[in-house]
mmCIF file of C-alpha atoms in Angstrom:
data_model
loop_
_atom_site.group_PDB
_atom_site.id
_atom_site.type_symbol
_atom_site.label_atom_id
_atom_site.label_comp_id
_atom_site.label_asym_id
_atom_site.label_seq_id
_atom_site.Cartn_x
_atom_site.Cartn_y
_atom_site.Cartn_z
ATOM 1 C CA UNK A 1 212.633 7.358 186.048
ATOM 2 C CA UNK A 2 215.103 4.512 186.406
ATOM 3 C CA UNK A 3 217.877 3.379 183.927
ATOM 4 C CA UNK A 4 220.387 0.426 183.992
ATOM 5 C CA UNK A 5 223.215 1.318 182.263
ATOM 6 C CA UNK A 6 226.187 3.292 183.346
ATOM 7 C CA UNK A 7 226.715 6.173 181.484
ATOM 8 C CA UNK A 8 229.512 8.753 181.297
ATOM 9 C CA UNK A 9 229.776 12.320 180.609
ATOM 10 C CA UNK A 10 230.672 15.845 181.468
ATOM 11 C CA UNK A 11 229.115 18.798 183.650
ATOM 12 C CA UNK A 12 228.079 21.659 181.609
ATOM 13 C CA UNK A 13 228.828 21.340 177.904
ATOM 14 C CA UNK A 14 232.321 20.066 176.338
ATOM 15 C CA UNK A 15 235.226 22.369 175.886
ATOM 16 C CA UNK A 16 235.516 21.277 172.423
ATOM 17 C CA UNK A 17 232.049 21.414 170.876
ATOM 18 C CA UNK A 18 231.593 23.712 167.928
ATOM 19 C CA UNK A 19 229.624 26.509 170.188
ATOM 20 C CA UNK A 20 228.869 26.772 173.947
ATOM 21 C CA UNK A 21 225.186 25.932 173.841
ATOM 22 C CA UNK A 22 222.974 22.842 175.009
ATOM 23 C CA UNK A 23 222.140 21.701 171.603
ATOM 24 C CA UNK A 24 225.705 21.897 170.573
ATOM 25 C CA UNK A 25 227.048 20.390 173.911
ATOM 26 C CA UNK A 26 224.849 17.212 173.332
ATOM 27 C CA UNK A 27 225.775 16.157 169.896
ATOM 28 C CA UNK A 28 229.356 16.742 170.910
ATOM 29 C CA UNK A 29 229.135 13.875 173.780
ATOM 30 C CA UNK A 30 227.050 12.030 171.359
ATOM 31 C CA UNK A 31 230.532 12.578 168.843
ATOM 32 C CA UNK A 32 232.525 11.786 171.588
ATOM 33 C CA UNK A 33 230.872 8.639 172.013
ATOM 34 C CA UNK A 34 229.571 9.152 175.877
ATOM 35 C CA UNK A 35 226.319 9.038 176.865
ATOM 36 C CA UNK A 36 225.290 11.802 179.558
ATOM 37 C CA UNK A 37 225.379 15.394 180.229
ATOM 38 C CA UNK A 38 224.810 17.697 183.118
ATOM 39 C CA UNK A 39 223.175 20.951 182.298
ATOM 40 C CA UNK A 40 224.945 23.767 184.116
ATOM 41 C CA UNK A 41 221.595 26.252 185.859
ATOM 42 C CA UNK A 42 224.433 27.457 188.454
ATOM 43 C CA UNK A 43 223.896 30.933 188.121
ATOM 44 C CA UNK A 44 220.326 30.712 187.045
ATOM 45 C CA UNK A 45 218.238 29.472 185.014
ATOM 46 C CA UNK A 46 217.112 31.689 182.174
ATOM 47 C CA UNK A 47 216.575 28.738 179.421
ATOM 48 C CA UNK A 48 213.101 29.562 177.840
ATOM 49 C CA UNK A 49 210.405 26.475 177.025
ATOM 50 C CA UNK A 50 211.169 26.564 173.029
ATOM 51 C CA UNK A 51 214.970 26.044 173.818
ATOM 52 C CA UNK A 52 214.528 23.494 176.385
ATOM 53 C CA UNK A 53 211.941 22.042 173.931
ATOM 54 C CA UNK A 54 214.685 21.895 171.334
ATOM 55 C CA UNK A 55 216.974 20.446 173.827
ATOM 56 C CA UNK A 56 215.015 17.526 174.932
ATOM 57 C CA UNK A 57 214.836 16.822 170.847
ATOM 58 C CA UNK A 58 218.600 17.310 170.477
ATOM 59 C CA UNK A 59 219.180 14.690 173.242
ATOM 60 C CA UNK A 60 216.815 12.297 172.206
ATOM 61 C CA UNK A 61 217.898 12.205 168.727
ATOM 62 C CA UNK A 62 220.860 11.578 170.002
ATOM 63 C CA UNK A 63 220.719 9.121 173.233
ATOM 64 C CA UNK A 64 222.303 11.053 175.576
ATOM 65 C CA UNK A 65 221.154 11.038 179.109
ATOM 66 C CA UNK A 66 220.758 14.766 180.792
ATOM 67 C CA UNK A 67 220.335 15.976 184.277
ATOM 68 C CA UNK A 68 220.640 19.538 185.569
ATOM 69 C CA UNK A 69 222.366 21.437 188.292
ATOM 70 C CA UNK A 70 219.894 24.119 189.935
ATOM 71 C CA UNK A 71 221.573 27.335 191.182
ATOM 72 C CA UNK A 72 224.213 27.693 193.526
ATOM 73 C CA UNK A 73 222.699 29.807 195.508
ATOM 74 C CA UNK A 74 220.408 27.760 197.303
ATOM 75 C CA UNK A 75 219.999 27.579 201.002
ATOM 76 C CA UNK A 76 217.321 26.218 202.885
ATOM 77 C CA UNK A 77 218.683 27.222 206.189
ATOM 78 C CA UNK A 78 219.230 31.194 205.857
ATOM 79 C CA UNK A 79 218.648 32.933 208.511
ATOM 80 C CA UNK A 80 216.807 35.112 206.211
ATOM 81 C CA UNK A 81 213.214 34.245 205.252
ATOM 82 C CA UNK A 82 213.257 36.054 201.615
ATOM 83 C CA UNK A 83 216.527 34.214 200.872
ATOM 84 C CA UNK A 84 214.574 30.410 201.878
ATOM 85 C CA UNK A 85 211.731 31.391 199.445
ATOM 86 C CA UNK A 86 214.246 32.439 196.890
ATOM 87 C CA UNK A 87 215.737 29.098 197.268
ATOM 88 C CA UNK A 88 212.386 27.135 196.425
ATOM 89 C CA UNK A 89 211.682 29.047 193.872
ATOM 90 C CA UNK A 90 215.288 28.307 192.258
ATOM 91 C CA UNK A 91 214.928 24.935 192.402
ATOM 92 C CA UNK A 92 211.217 24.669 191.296
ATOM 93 C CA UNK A 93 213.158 26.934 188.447
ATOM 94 C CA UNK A 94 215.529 24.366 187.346
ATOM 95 C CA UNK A 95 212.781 20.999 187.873
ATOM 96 C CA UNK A 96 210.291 22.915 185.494
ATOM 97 C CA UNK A 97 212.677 23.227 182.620
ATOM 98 C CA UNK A 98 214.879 20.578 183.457
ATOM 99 C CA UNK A 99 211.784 18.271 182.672
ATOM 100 C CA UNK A 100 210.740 19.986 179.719
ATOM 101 C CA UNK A 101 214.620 19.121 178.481
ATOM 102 C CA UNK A 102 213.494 15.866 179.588
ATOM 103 C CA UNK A 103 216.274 15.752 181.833
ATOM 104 C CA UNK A 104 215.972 12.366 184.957
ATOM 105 C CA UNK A 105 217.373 14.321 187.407
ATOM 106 C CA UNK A 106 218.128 18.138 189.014
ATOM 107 C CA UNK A 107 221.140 18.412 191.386
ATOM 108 C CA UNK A 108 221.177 21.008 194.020
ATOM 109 C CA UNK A 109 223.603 21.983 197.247
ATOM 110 C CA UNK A 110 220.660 22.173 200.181
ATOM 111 C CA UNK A 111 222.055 24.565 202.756
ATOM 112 C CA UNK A 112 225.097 25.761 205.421
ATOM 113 C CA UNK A 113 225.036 24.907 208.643
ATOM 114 C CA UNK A 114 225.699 28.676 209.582
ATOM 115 C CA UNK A 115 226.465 27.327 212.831
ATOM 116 C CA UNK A 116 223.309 25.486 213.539
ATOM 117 C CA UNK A 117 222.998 21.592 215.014
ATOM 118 C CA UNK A 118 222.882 19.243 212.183
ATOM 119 C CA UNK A 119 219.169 17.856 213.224
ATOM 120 C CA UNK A 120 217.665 21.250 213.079
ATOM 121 C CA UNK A 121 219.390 22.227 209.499
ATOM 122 C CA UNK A 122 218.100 18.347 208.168
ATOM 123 C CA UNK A 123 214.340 19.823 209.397
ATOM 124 C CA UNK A 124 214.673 22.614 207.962
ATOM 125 C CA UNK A 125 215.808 20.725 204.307
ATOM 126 C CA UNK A 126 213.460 18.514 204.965
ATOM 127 C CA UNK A 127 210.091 21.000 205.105
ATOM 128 C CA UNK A 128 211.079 23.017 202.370
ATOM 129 C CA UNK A 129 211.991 19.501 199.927
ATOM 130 C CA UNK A 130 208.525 18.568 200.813
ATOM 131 C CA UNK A 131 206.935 21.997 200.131
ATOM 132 C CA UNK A 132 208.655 21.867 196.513
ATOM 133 C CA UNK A 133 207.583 18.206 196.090
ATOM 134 C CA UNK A 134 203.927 18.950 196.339
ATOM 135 C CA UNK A 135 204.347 21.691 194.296
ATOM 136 C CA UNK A 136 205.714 19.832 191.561
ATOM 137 C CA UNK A 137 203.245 16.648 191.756
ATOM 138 C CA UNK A 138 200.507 19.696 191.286
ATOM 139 C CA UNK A 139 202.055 20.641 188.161
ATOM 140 C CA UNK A 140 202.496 16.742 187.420
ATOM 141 C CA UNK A 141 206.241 17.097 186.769
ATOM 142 C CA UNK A 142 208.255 14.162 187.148
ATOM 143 C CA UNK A 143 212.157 14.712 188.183
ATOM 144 C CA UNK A 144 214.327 13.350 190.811
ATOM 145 C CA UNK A 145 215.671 15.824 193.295
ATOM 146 C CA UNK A 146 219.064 15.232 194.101
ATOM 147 C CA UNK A 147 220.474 16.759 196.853
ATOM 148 C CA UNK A 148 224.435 16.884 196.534
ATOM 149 C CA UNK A 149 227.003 15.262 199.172
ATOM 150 C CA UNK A 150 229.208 18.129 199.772
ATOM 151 C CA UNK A 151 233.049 19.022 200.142
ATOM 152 C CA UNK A 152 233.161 20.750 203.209
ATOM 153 C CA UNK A 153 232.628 20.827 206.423
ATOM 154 C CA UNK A 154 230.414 23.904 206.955
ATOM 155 C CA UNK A 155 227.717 22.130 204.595
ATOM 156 C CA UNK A 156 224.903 20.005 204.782
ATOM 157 C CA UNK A 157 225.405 16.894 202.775
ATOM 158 C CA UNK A 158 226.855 14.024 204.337
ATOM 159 C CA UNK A 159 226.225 10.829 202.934
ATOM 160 C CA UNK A 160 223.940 9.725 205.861
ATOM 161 C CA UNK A 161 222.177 12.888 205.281
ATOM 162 C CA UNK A 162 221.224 12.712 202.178
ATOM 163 C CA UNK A 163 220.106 8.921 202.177
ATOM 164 C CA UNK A 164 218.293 10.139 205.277
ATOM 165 C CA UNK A 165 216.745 12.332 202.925
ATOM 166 C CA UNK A 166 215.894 9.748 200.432
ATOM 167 C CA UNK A 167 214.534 7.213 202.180
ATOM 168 C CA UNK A 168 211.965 9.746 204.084
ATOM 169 C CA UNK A 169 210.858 11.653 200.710
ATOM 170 C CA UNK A 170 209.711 9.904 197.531
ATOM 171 C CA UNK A 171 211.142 11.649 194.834
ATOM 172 C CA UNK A 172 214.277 12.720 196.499
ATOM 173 C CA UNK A 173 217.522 10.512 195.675
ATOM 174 C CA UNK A 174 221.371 11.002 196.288
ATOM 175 C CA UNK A 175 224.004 12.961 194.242
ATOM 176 C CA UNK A 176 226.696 11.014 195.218
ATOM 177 C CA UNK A 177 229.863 13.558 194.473
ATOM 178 C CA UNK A 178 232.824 11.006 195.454
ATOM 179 C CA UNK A 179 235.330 13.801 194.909
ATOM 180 C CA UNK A 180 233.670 15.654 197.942
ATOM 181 C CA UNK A 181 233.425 13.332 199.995
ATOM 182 C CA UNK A 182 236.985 12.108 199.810
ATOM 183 C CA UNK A 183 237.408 15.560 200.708
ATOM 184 C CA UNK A 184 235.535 16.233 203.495
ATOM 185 C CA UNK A 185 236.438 12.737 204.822
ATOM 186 C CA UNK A 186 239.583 13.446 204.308
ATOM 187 C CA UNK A 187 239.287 9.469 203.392
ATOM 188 C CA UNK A 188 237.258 7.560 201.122
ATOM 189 C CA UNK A 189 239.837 6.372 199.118
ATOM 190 C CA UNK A 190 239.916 2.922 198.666
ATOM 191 C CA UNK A 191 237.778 -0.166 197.228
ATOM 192 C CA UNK A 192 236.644 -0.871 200.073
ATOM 193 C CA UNK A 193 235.394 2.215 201.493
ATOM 194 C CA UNK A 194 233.687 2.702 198.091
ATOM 195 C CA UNK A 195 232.335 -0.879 198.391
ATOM 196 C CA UNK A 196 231.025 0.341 202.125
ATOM 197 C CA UNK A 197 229.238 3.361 200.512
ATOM 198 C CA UNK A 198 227.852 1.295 197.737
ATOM 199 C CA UNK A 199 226.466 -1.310 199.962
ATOM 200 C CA UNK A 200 225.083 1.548 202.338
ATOM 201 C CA UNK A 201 223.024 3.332 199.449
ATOM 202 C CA UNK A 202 221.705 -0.121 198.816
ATOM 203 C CA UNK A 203 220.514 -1.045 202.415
ATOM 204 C CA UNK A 204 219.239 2.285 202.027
ATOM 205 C CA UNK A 205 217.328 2.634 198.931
ATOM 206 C CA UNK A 206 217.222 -1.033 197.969
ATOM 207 C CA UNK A 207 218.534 -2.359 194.511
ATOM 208 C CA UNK A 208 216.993 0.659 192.420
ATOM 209 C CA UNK A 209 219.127 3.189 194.825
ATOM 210 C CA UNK A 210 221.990 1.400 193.064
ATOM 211 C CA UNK A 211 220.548 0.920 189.509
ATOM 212 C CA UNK A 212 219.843 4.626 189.004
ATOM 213 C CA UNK A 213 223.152 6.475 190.359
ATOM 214 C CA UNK A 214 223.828 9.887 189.887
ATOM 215 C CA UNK A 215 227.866 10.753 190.403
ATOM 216 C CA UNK A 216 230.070 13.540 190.562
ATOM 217 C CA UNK A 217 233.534 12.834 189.749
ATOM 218 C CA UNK A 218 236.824 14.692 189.242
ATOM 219 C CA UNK A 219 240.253 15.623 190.823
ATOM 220 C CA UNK A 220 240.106 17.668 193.945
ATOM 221 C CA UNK A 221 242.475 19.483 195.967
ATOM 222 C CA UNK A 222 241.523 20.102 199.411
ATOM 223 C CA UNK A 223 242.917 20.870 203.134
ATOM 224 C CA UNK A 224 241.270 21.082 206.660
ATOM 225 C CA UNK A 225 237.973 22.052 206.348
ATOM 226 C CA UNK A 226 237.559 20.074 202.813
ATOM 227 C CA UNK A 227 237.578 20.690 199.241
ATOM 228 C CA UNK A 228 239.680 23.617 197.848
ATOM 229 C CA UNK A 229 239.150 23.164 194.180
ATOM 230 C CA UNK A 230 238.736 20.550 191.692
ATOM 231 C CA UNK A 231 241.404 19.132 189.562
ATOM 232 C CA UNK A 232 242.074 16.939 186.816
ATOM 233 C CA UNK A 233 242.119 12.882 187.547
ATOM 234 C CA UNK A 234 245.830 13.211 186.983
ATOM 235 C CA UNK A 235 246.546 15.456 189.017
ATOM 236 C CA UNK A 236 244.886 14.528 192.131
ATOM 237 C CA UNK A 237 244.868 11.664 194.237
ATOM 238 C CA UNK A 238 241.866 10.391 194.310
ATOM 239 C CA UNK A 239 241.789 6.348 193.117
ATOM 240 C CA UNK A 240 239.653 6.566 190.864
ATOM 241 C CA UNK A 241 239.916 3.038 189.508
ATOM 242 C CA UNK A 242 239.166 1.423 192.619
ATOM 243 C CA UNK A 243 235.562 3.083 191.834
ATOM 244 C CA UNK A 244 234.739 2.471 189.227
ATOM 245 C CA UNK A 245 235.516 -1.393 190.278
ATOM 246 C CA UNK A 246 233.418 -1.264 192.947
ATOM 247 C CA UNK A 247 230.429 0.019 190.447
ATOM 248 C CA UNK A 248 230.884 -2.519 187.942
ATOM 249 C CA UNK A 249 231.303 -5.301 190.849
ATOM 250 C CA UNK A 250 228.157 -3.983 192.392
ATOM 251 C CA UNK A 251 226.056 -3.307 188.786
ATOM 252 C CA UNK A 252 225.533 0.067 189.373
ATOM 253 C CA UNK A 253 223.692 2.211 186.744
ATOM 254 C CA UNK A 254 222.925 5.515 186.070
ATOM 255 C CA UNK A 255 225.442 8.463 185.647
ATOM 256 C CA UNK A 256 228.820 9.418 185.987
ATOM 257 C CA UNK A 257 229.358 13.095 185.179
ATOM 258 C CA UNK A 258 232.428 14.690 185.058
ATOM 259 C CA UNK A 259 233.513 17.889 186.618
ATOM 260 C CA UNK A 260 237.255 17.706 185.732
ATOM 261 C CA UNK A 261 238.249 21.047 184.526
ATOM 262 C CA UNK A 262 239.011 18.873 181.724
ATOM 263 C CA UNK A 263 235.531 17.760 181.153
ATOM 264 C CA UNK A 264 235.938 15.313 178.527
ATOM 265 C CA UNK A 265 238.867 13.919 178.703
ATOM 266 C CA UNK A 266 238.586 12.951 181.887
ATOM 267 C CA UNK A 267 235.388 11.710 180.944
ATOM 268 C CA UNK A 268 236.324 9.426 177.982
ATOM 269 C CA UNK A 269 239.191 8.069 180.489
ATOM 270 C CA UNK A 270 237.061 7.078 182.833
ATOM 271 C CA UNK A 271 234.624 5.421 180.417
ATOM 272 C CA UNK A 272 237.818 3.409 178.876
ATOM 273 C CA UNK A 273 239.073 2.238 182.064
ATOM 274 C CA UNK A 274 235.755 1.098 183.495
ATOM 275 C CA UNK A 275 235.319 -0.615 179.346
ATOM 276 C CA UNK A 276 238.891 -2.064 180.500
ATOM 277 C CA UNK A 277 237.759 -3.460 183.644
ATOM 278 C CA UNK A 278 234.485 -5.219 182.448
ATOM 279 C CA UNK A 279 236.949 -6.965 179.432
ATOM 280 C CA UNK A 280 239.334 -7.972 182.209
ATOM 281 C CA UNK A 281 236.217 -9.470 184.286
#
């Protein structure tokens, strides 16, 4: 499962590809000249084995890089039982055919805190990841699980908590979403807060944690209690170019997908100015 290279895309298929399918999505980053692609699941997943079959042949023809997002609707800490089983069985959902598109990676939000300490919503996250992972080394399915690092307060996904996460569970590493947590930080702005970060995941997870990133990116508005919405790069404040220094000054790898409501031209001008910066080094 691990790569070396950076690569940069969008989440969910480009605006301007010729029709709003997978297929189509994929040989429009491959036009573009980027290299990765998020598959949206966010609603659900109702992709069949033939198309995700097709899929995985689309991307590999064309060397792009795929991950997927499960379903919003995911929490591990409902105070509902039906609701937690629901959850597993979304995200099992999205693993199985996110493997047969031969995707690396699914990306999931874990849970709400609903009120709950921290330590007893991380258990809880914790059981049911575990429950899921045995389920999916049964079925001999190799994917990471990413949970995300989330925008507001009233979720579970700190940074700590999902390294916590990753360094307890094999098969479990982070979805680092920067725009979140310069949001929920209300920080996180600045080369060297992204140099701390960078240098945490590696005590963390060791050099791999580093050479196989998976990263949200994008504009965000957001107030008080964290992210509002998300924005183009232009529009937002986030520093993006002291980022993507820090990756190429630390060789990080992996993905850098692009949730701009522009999609990809936020993505091709991140992949020039990080192309600038390793010209300038």
């Amino acid at each position: 499962m691990a790569r070396n290279s950076l690569l940069f895309g969008t989440g969910g298929v480009p605006h301007s590809a010729a029709i709003r399918s997978a297929v189509s999505g994929i040989q429009r980053i491959r036009e573009l000249g980027l290299g990765c692609m998020e598959l949206e699941f966010v609603h659900q997943v109702k992709m069949g084995s033939a198309t995700a079959r097709e899929v995985a042949a689309a991307a590999h023809q064309a060397g792009v890089s795929l991950s997927v997002h499960a379903p919003y609707y995911i929490n591990f800490n409902s105070r509902e039982p039906e609701k937690v089983t629901a959850s597993r069985i979304r995200l099992l959902q999205a693993a199985r055919v996110g493997s047969l598109c031969g995707a690396h990676s699914v990306i999931f939000h874990a849970a709400f805190y609903l009120g709950d300490p921290p330590e007893q919503v991380y258990s809880r996250v914790k059981n049911n990841l575990i429950e899921i992972l045995e389920v999916l080394q049964k079925e001999n399915i190799r994917i990471w699980l990413r949970p995300e690092v989330m925008g507001k307060a009233s979720e579970f996904g700190t940074i700590d908590e999902i390294l916590r996460l990753s360094t307890e569970l094999e098969g479990v590493r982070p979805a680092l979403d920067v725009a979140h947590w310069h949001a929920r930080a209300g920080q996180f702005n600045t080369y060297p807060e992204f140099m701390a970060v960078l240098d945490q995941i590696k005590t963390a997870l060791g050099p791999p944690g580093l050479a196989d990133m998976h990263i949200h990116l994008s504009g965000i508005r957001y107030g008080k209690s964290g992210e509002i919405k998300h924005l183009n790069l232009e529009e937002s404040d986030f520093q993006f170019l002291g980022l993507l220094q820090a990756l190429r000054d630390t060789g990080a790898g992996g993905s850098v997908v692009c949730e701009s409501r522009n999609l990809e031209q936020d993505a091709l001008l991140l992949q020039q100015a990080y192309r600038d910066l390793s010209k300038e080094a």
